[in-house]
Amino acid sequence: HLSLENALRYAMERKQLQLVYQPQYDLLTGQLAGMECLIRWHHPELGLISPAQFIPIAEENGLIVAMGDWVLNEACHTAQQWRLAGLEVPRIAVNLSVRQFKPLLLVNQIKLALSSSGLPAHLLELEVTESVIMKRVHEAVEILRELKLLGVKLAIDDFGTGYSSLSQLKILPLDVLKIDRSFIEGIPTDQDDV
């Protein structure tokens, strides 16, 4: 844990982190509907290190704020470069950390990423886990409303793993609800999942 934490402190400046883009398809049309941006760490000696190993460390020691800002900027710049090269970019989704989800910090990070990249706001989707929002619902609603005013899309990821109710859900200015896979992984054979 300690050696990974120390190595992670230098991973960004040594350009060991990279983004990969997972395509999302519309099941009805078969068309590309968007891409989710995922971070990967290629350590020169340890090889590929799973996000499940390093993200909790980054959350714990606070590096996640700088890492999240880098991911956001890198994703916006890449998507805009693709657009300028003539490629269709329907939407790019970026996951946010609980540590980034602070009133002034997050809104300013998003504004800067969009303005410096030139990416239109409606092409950026921000994903927040249900647990992040439900810890401080009223503060979260205000932040989400500010983000909505910028023109970005908003999504809740892993919905159904926390303790939110549908009445809380309806006050959030969301565009996408990503239901946790534990509810749907048995489809079509498990009748309860169906």
PDB file of C-alpha atoms in Angstrom:
ATOM      1  CA  HIS A   1       0.000   0.000   0.000  1.00  0.00           C
ATOM      2  CA  LEU A   2       2.737   2.424   0.987  1.00  0.00           C
ATOM      3  CA  SER A   3       4.879   1.694  -2.070  1.00  0.00           C
ATOM      4  CA  LEU A   4       1.865   2.140  -4.365  1.00  0.00           C
ATOM      5  CA  GLU A   5       1.011   5.414  -2.636  1.00  0.00           C
ATOM      6  CA  ASN A   6       4.543   6.724  -3.124  1.00  0.00           C
ATOM      7  CA  ALA A   7       4.658   5.594  -6.755  1.00  0.00           C
ATOM      8  CA  LEU A   8       1.261   7.154  -7.418  1.00  0.00           C
ATOM      9  CA  ARG A   9       2.551  10.551  -6.312  1.00  0.00           C
ATOM     10  CA  TYR A  10       4.919  10.521  -9.307  1.00  0.00           C
ATOM     11  CA  ALA A  11       2.723   8.656 -11.798  1.00  0.00           C
ATOM     12  CA  MET A  12       1.082  11.777 -13.215  1.00  0.00           C
ATOM     13  CA  GLU A  13       4.250  13.798 -13.702  1.00  0.00           C
ATOM     14  CA  ARG A  14       5.993  10.784 -15.229  1.00  0.00           C
ATOM     15  CA  LYS A  15       3.078  10.305 -17.638  1.00  0.00           C
ATOM     16  CA  GLN A  16       2.327   6.780 -16.453  1.00  0.00           C
ATOM     17  CA  LEU A  17      -1.417   7.447 -16.360  1.00  0.00           C
ATOM     18  CA  GLN A  18      -3.459   7.207 -19.519  1.00  0.00           C
ATOM     19  CA  LEU A  19      -7.087   7.246 -20.519  1.00  0.00           C
ATOM     20  CA  VAL A  20      -8.979   4.588 -22.409  1.00  0.00           C
ATOM     21  CA  TYR A  21     -12.410   5.123 -23.887  1.00  0.00           C
ATOM     22  CA  GLN A  22     -15.113   2.497 -23.525  1.00  0.00           C
ATOM     23  CA  PRO A  23     -17.739   2.798 -26.261  1.00  0.00           C
ATOM     24  CA  GLN A  24     -21.423   2.963 -25.353  1.00  0.00           C
ATOM     25  CA  TYR A  25     -23.936   1.842 -27.966  1.00  0.00           C
ATOM     26  CA  ASP A  26     -27.626   2.479 -28.416  1.00  0.00           C
ATOM     27  CA  LEU A  27     -29.126  -1.014 -28.370  1.00  0.00           C
ATOM     28  CA  LEU A  28     -32.033  -0.019 -30.602  1.00  0.00           C
ATOM     29  CA  THR A  29     -30.013   1.547 -33.419  1.00  0.00           C
ATOM     30  CA  GLY A  30     -26.608  -0.052 -32.938  1.00  0.00           C
ATOM     31  CA  GLN A  31     -25.078   3.427 -33.234  1.00  0.00           C
ATOM     32  CA  LEU A  32     -22.315   4.781 -31.028  1.00  0.00           C
ATOM     33  CA  ALA A  33     -24.081   6.796 -28.290  1.00  0.00           C
ATOM     34  CA  GLY A  34     -21.051   7.889 -26.322  1.00  0.00           C
ATOM     35  CA  MET A  35     -17.817   6.905 -24.653  1.00  0.00           C
ATOM     36  CA  GLU A  36     -16.888   6.519 -21.020  1.00  0.00           C
ATOM     37  CA  CYS A  37     -13.438   7.727 -20.086  1.00  0.00           C
ATOM     38  CA  LEU A  38     -11.515   5.293 -17.850  1.00  0.00           C
ATOM     39  CA  ILE A  39      -8.110   5.826 -16.250  1.00  0.00           C
ATOM     40  CA  ARG A  40      -5.299   3.276 -16.397  1.00  0.00           C
ATOM     41  CA  TRP A  41      -1.889   3.221 -14.711  1.00  0.00           C
ATOM     42  CA  HIS A  42       1.067   1.635 -16.479  1.00  0.00           C
ATOM     43  CA  HIS A  43       3.872   1.395 -13.939  1.00  0.00           C
ATOM     44  CA  PRO A  44       7.289   0.753 -15.552  1.00  0.00           C
ATOM     45  CA  GLU A  45       8.134  -2.077 -13.129  1.00  0.00           C
ATOM     46  CA  LEU A  46       4.795  -3.295 -11.792  1.00  0.00           C
ATOM     47  CA  GLY A  47       2.995  -3.218 -15.129  1.00  0.00           C
ATOM     48  CA  LEU A  48      -0.704  -2.435 -15.391  1.00  0.00           C
ATOM     49  CA  ILE A  49      -2.153  -1.517 -11.994  1.00  0.00           C
ATOM     50  CA  SER A  50      -5.900  -1.869 -11.600  1.00  0.00           C
ATOM     51  CA  PRO A  51      -7.954   1.244 -10.816  1.00  0.00           C
ATOM     52  CA  ALA A  52      -9.494  -0.831  -8.015  1.00  0.00           C
ATOM     53  CA  GLN A  53      -6.034  -0.726  -6.405  1.00  0.00           C
ATOM     54  CA  PHE A  54      -4.965   2.853  -6.971  1.00  0.00           C
ATOM     55  CA  ILE A  55      -8.195   4.900  -6.950  1.00  0.00           C
ATOM     56  CA  PRO A  56      -8.919   4.173  -3.250  1.00  0.00           C
ATOM     57  CA  ILE A  57      -5.337   5.213  -2.414  1.00  0.00           C
ATOM     58  CA  ALA A  58      -5.743   8.435  -4.402  1.00  0.00           C
ATOM     59  CA  GLU A  59      -9.054   9.104  -2.622  1.00  0.00           C
ATOM     60  CA  GLU A  60      -7.459   8.464   0.756  1.00  0.00           C
ATOM     61  CA  ASN A  61      -4.429  10.727   0.309  1.00  0.00           C
ATOM     62  CA  GLY A  62      -6.161  13.501  -1.655  1.00  0.00           C
ATOM     63  CA  LEU A  63      -4.322  12.941  -4.968  1.00  0.00           C
ATOM     64  CA  ILE A  64      -7.687  12.206  -6.557  1.00  0.00           C
ATOM     65  CA  VAL A  65      -8.472  15.925  -6.918  1.00  0.00           C
ATOM     66  CA  ALA A  66      -5.442  16.580  -9.140  1.00  0.00           C
ATOM     67  CA  MET A  67      -5.941  13.233 -10.900  1.00  0.00           C
ATOM     68  CA  GLY A  68      -9.621  13.968 -11.519  1.00  0.00           C
ATOM     69  CA  ASP A  69      -8.772  17.390 -12.904  1.00  0.00           C
ATOM     70  CA  TRP A  70      -6.193  15.830 -15.235  1.00  0.00           C
ATOM     71  CA  VAL A  71      -8.716  13.198 -16.413  1.00  0.00           C
ATOM     72  CA  LEU A  72     -11.344  15.851 -17.059  1.00  0.00           C
ATOM     73  CA  ASN A  73      -8.987  18.061 -19.068  1.00  0.00           C
ATOM     74  CA  GLU A  74      -7.442  15.178 -20.984  1.00  0.00           C
ATOM     75  CA  ALA A  75     -10.865  13.743 -21.895  1.00  0.00           C
ATOM     76  CA  CYS A  76     -12.211  17.124 -23.070  1.00  0.00           C
ATOM     77  CA  HIS A  77      -9.107  17.862 -25.140  1.00  0.00           C
ATOM     78  CA  THR A  78      -9.071  14.395 -26.710  1.00  0.00           C
ATOM     79  CA  ALA A  79     -12.777  14.522 -27.577  1.00  0.00           C
ATOM     80  CA  GLN A  80     -12.363  17.957 -29.132  1.00  0.00           C
ATOM     81  CA  GLN A  81      -9.314  16.804 -31.149  1.00  0.00           C
ATOM     82  CA  TRP A  82     -11.376  13.898 -32.473  1.00  0.00           C
ATOM     83  CA  ARG A  83     -14.160  16.290 -33.464  1.00  0.00           C
ATOM     84  CA  LEU A  84     -11.717  18.595 -35.255  1.00  0.00           C
ATOM     85  CA  ALA A  85     -10.350  15.552 -37.114  1.00  0.00           C
ATOM     86  CA  GLY A  86     -13.878  14.849 -38.396  1.00  0.00           C
ATOM     87  CA  LEU A  87     -14.799  12.002 -36.044  1.00  0.00           C
ATOM     88  CA  GLU A  88     -18.247  11.893 -34.509  1.00  0.00           C
ATOM     89  CA  VAL A  89     -18.165  12.283 -30.722  1.00  0.00           C
ATOM     90  CA  PRO A  90     -21.742  11.880 -29.472  1.00  0.00           C
ATOM     91  CA  ARG A  91     -20.823  12.253 -25.789  1.00  0.00           C
ATOM     92  CA  ILE A  92     -17.884  11.686 -23.461  1.00  0.00           C
ATOM     93  CA  ALA A  93     -18.548  10.564 -19.881  1.00  0.00           C
ATOM     94  CA  VAL A  94     -16.131  11.315 -17.044  1.00  0.00           C
ATOM     95  CA  ASN A  95     -16.403   9.924 -13.522  1.00  0.00           C
ATOM     96  CA  LEU A  96     -16.138  12.354 -10.623  1.00  0.00           C
ATOM     97  CA  SER A  97     -14.709  11.697  -7.183  1.00  0.00           C
ATOM     98  CA  VAL A  98     -16.349  12.582  -3.894  1.00  0.00           C
ATOM     99  CA  ARG A  99     -13.354  14.829  -3.212  1.00  0.00           C
ATOM    100  CA  GLN A 100     -13.943  16.786  -6.413  1.00  0.00           C
ATOM    101  CA  PHE A 101     -17.607  17.243  -5.552  1.00  0.00           C
ATOM    102  CA  LYS A 102     -17.188  20.552  -3.760  1.00  0.00           C
ATOM    103  CA  PRO A 103     -19.194  23.676  -4.678  1.00  0.00           C
ATOM    104  CA  LEU A 104     -16.590  26.055  -6.099  1.00  0.00           C
ATOM    105  CA  LEU A 105     -13.911  23.515  -6.975  1.00  0.00           C
ATOM    106  CA  LEU A 106     -15.920  21.318  -9.321  1.00  0.00           C
ATOM    107  CA  VAL A 107     -17.785  24.023 -11.213  1.00  0.00           C
ATOM    108  CA  ASN A 108     -14.523  25.896 -11.827  1.00  0.00           C
ATOM    109  CA  GLN A 109     -12.748  22.710 -12.965  1.00  0.00           C
ATOM    110  CA  ILE A 110     -15.517  22.018 -15.480  1.00  0.00           C
ATOM    111  CA  LYS A 111     -15.580  25.599 -16.783  1.00  0.00           C
ATOM    112  CA  LEU A 112     -11.812  25.596 -17.286  1.00  0.00           C
ATOM    113  CA  ALA A 113     -11.758  22.186 -18.985  1.00  0.00           C
ATOM    114  CA  LEU A 114     -14.493  23.195 -21.419  1.00  0.00           C
ATOM    115  CA  SER A 115     -13.056  26.612 -22.230  1.00  0.00           C
ATOM    116  CA  SER A 116      -9.467  25.434 -22.665  1.00  0.00           C
ATOM    117  CA  SER A 117     -10.458  22.482 -24.858  1.00  0.00           C
ATOM    118  CA  GLY A 118     -13.238  24.124 -26.855  1.00  0.00           C
ATOM    119  CA  LEU A 119     -15.469  21.067 -26.338  1.00  0.00           C
ATOM    120  CA  PRO A 120     -19.165  22.005 -26.396  1.00  0.00           C
ATOM    121  CA  ALA A 121     -20.658  21.499 -22.939  1.00  0.00           C
ATOM    122  CA  HIS A 122     -23.530  19.293 -24.138  1.00  0.00           C
ATOM    123  CA  LEU A 123     -21.004  16.643 -25.231  1.00  0.00           C
ATOM    124  CA  LEU A 124     -19.641  16.225 -21.691  1.00  0.00           C
ATOM    125  CA  GLU A 125     -21.410  13.897 -19.273  1.00  0.00           C
ATOM    126  CA  LEU A 126     -20.358  13.901 -15.626  1.00  0.00           C
ATOM    127  CA  GLU A 127     -20.919  10.724 -13.641  1.00  0.00           C
ATOM    128  CA  VAL A 128     -21.287  10.747  -9.875  1.00  0.00           C
ATOM    129  CA  THR A 129     -22.028   7.731  -7.727  1.00  0.00           C
ATOM    130  CA  GLU A 130     -25.271   7.593  -5.814  1.00  0.00           C
ATOM    131  CA  SER A 131     -23.417   7.502  -2.489  1.00  0.00           C
ATOM    132  CA  VAL A 132     -21.639  10.821  -3.212  1.00  0.00           C
ATOM    133  CA  ILE A 133     -24.919  12.613  -3.821  1.00  0.00           C
ATOM    134  CA  MET A 134     -26.862  11.053  -0.980  1.00  0.00           C
ATOM    135  CA  LYS A 135     -24.269  11.937   1.663  1.00  0.00           C
ATOM    136  CA  ARG A 136     -25.141  15.636   1.289  1.00  0.00           C
ATOM    137  CA  VAL A 137     -28.284  15.780  -0.839  1.00  0.00           C
ATOM    138  CA  HIS A 138     -29.053  19.515  -0.546  1.00  0.00           C
ATOM    139  CA  GLU A 139     -25.464  20.577  -1.295  1.00  0.00           C
ATOM    140  CA  ALA A 140     -25.337  18.063  -4.150  1.00  0.00           C
ATOM    141  CA  VAL A 141     -28.536  19.442  -5.689  1.00  0.00           C
ATOM    142  CA  GLU A 142     -27.053  22.949  -5.728  1.00  0.00           C
ATOM    143  CA  ILE A 143     -23.808  21.755  -7.336  1.00  0.00           C
ATOM    144  CA  LEU A 144     -25.705  19.702  -9.918  1.00  0.00           C
ATOM    145  CA  ARG A 145     -27.906  22.687 -10.775  1.00  0.00           C
ATOM    146  CA  GLU A 146     -24.836  24.869 -11.303  1.00  0.00           C
ATOM    147  CA  LEU A 147     -23.334  22.209 -13.555  1.00  0.00           C
ATOM    148  CA  LYS A 148     -26.604  21.918 -15.468  1.00  0.00           C
ATOM    149  CA  LEU A 149     -26.458  25.671 -16.133  1.00  0.00           C
ATOM    150  CA  LEU A 150     -23.107  25.097 -17.854  1.00  0.00           C
ATOM    151  CA  GLY A 151     -24.889  22.787 -20.296  1.00  0.00           C
ATOM    152  CA  VAL A 152     -23.251  19.469 -19.356  1.00  0.00           C
ATOM    153  CA  LYS A 153     -25.133  16.188 -18.994  1.00  0.00           C
ATOM    154  CA  LEU A 154     -25.380  14.628 -15.529  1.00  0.00           C
ATOM    155  CA  ALA A 155     -25.517  10.960 -14.589  1.00  0.00           C
ATOM    156  CA  ILE A 156     -25.770   8.904 -11.431  1.00  0.00           C
ATOM    157  CA  ASP A 157     -23.625   5.784 -11.578  1.00  0.00           C
ATOM    158  CA  ASP A 158     -24.169   2.585  -9.549  1.00  0.00           C
ATOM    159  CA  PHE A 159     -27.754   3.539  -8.736  1.00  0.00           C
ATOM    160  CA  GLY A 160     -29.421   1.137  -6.331  1.00  0.00           C
ATOM    161  CA  THR A 161     -26.370   0.358  -4.185  1.00  0.00           C
ATOM    162  CA  GLY A 162     -27.038   3.136  -1.676  1.00  0.00           C
ATOM    163  CA  TYR A 163     -29.993   4.224   0.369  1.00  0.00           C
ATOM    164  CA  SER A 164     -31.601   6.827  -1.847  1.00  0.00           C
ATOM    165  CA  SER A 165     -35.307   6.850  -2.419  1.00  0.00           C
ATOM    166  CA  LEU A 166     -37.162   7.686  -5.589  1.00  0.00           C
ATOM    167  CA  SER A 167     -38.480  10.844  -3.906  1.00  0.00           C
ATOM    168  CA  GLN A 168     -34.882  12.044  -3.462  1.00  0.00           C
ATOM    169  CA  LEU A 169     -34.063  11.068  -7.017  1.00  0.00           C
ATOM    170  CA  LYS A 170     -36.760  13.255  -8.531  1.00  0.00           C
ATOM    171  CA  ILE A 171     -35.251  16.475  -7.111  1.00  0.00           C
ATOM    172  CA  LEU A 172     -31.930  15.885  -8.879  1.00  0.00           C
ATOM    173  CA  PRO A 173     -31.400  17.483 -12.324  1.00  0.00           C
ATOM    174  CA  LEU A 174     -30.208  14.271 -13.986  1.00  0.00           C
ATOM    175  CA  ASP A 175     -30.050  13.164 -17.592  1.00  0.00           C
ATOM    176  CA  VAL A 176     -28.892   9.570 -17.096  1.00  0.00           C
ATOM    177  CA  LEU A 177     -29.511   6.939 -14.443  1.00  0.00           C
ATOM    178  CA  LYS A 178     -27.025   4.057 -14.581  1.00  0.00           C
ATOM    179  CA  ILE A 179     -28.513   1.161 -12.650  1.00  0.00           C
ATOM    180  CA  ASP A 180     -25.980  -0.951 -10.783  1.00  0.00           C
ATOM    181  CA  ARG A 181     -25.131  -4.163 -12.585  1.00  0.00           C
ATOM    182  CA  SER A 182     -26.170  -6.281  -9.580  1.00  0.00           C
ATOM    183  CA  PHE A 183     -29.781  -5.538 -10.565  1.00  0.00           C
ATOM    184  CA  ILE A 184     -29.491  -6.565 -14.198  1.00  0.00           C
ATOM    185  CA  GLU A 185     -26.702  -9.137 -14.533  1.00  0.00           C
ATOM    186  CA  GLY A 186     -29.189 -12.020 -14.484  1.00  0.00           C
ATOM    187  CA  ILE A 187     -31.214 -10.741 -17.425  1.00  0.00           C
ATOM    188  CA  PRO A 188     -32.866 -12.547 -19.247  1.00  0.00           C
ATOM    189  CA  THR A 189     -32.734 -15.779 -17.234  1.00  0.00           C
ATOM    190  CA  ASP A 190     -33.412 -14.416 -13.721  1.00  0.00           C
ATOM    191  CA  GLN A 191     -37.058 -13.359 -13.563  1.00  0.00           C
ATOM    192  CA  ASP A 192     -36.432 -11.008 -10.606  1.00  0.00           C
ATOM    193  CA  ASP A 193     -33.794  -9.127 -12.606  1.00  0.00           C
ATOM    194  CA  VAL A 194     -36.136  -8.945 -15.599  1.00  0.00           C
TER     195      VAL A 194
END
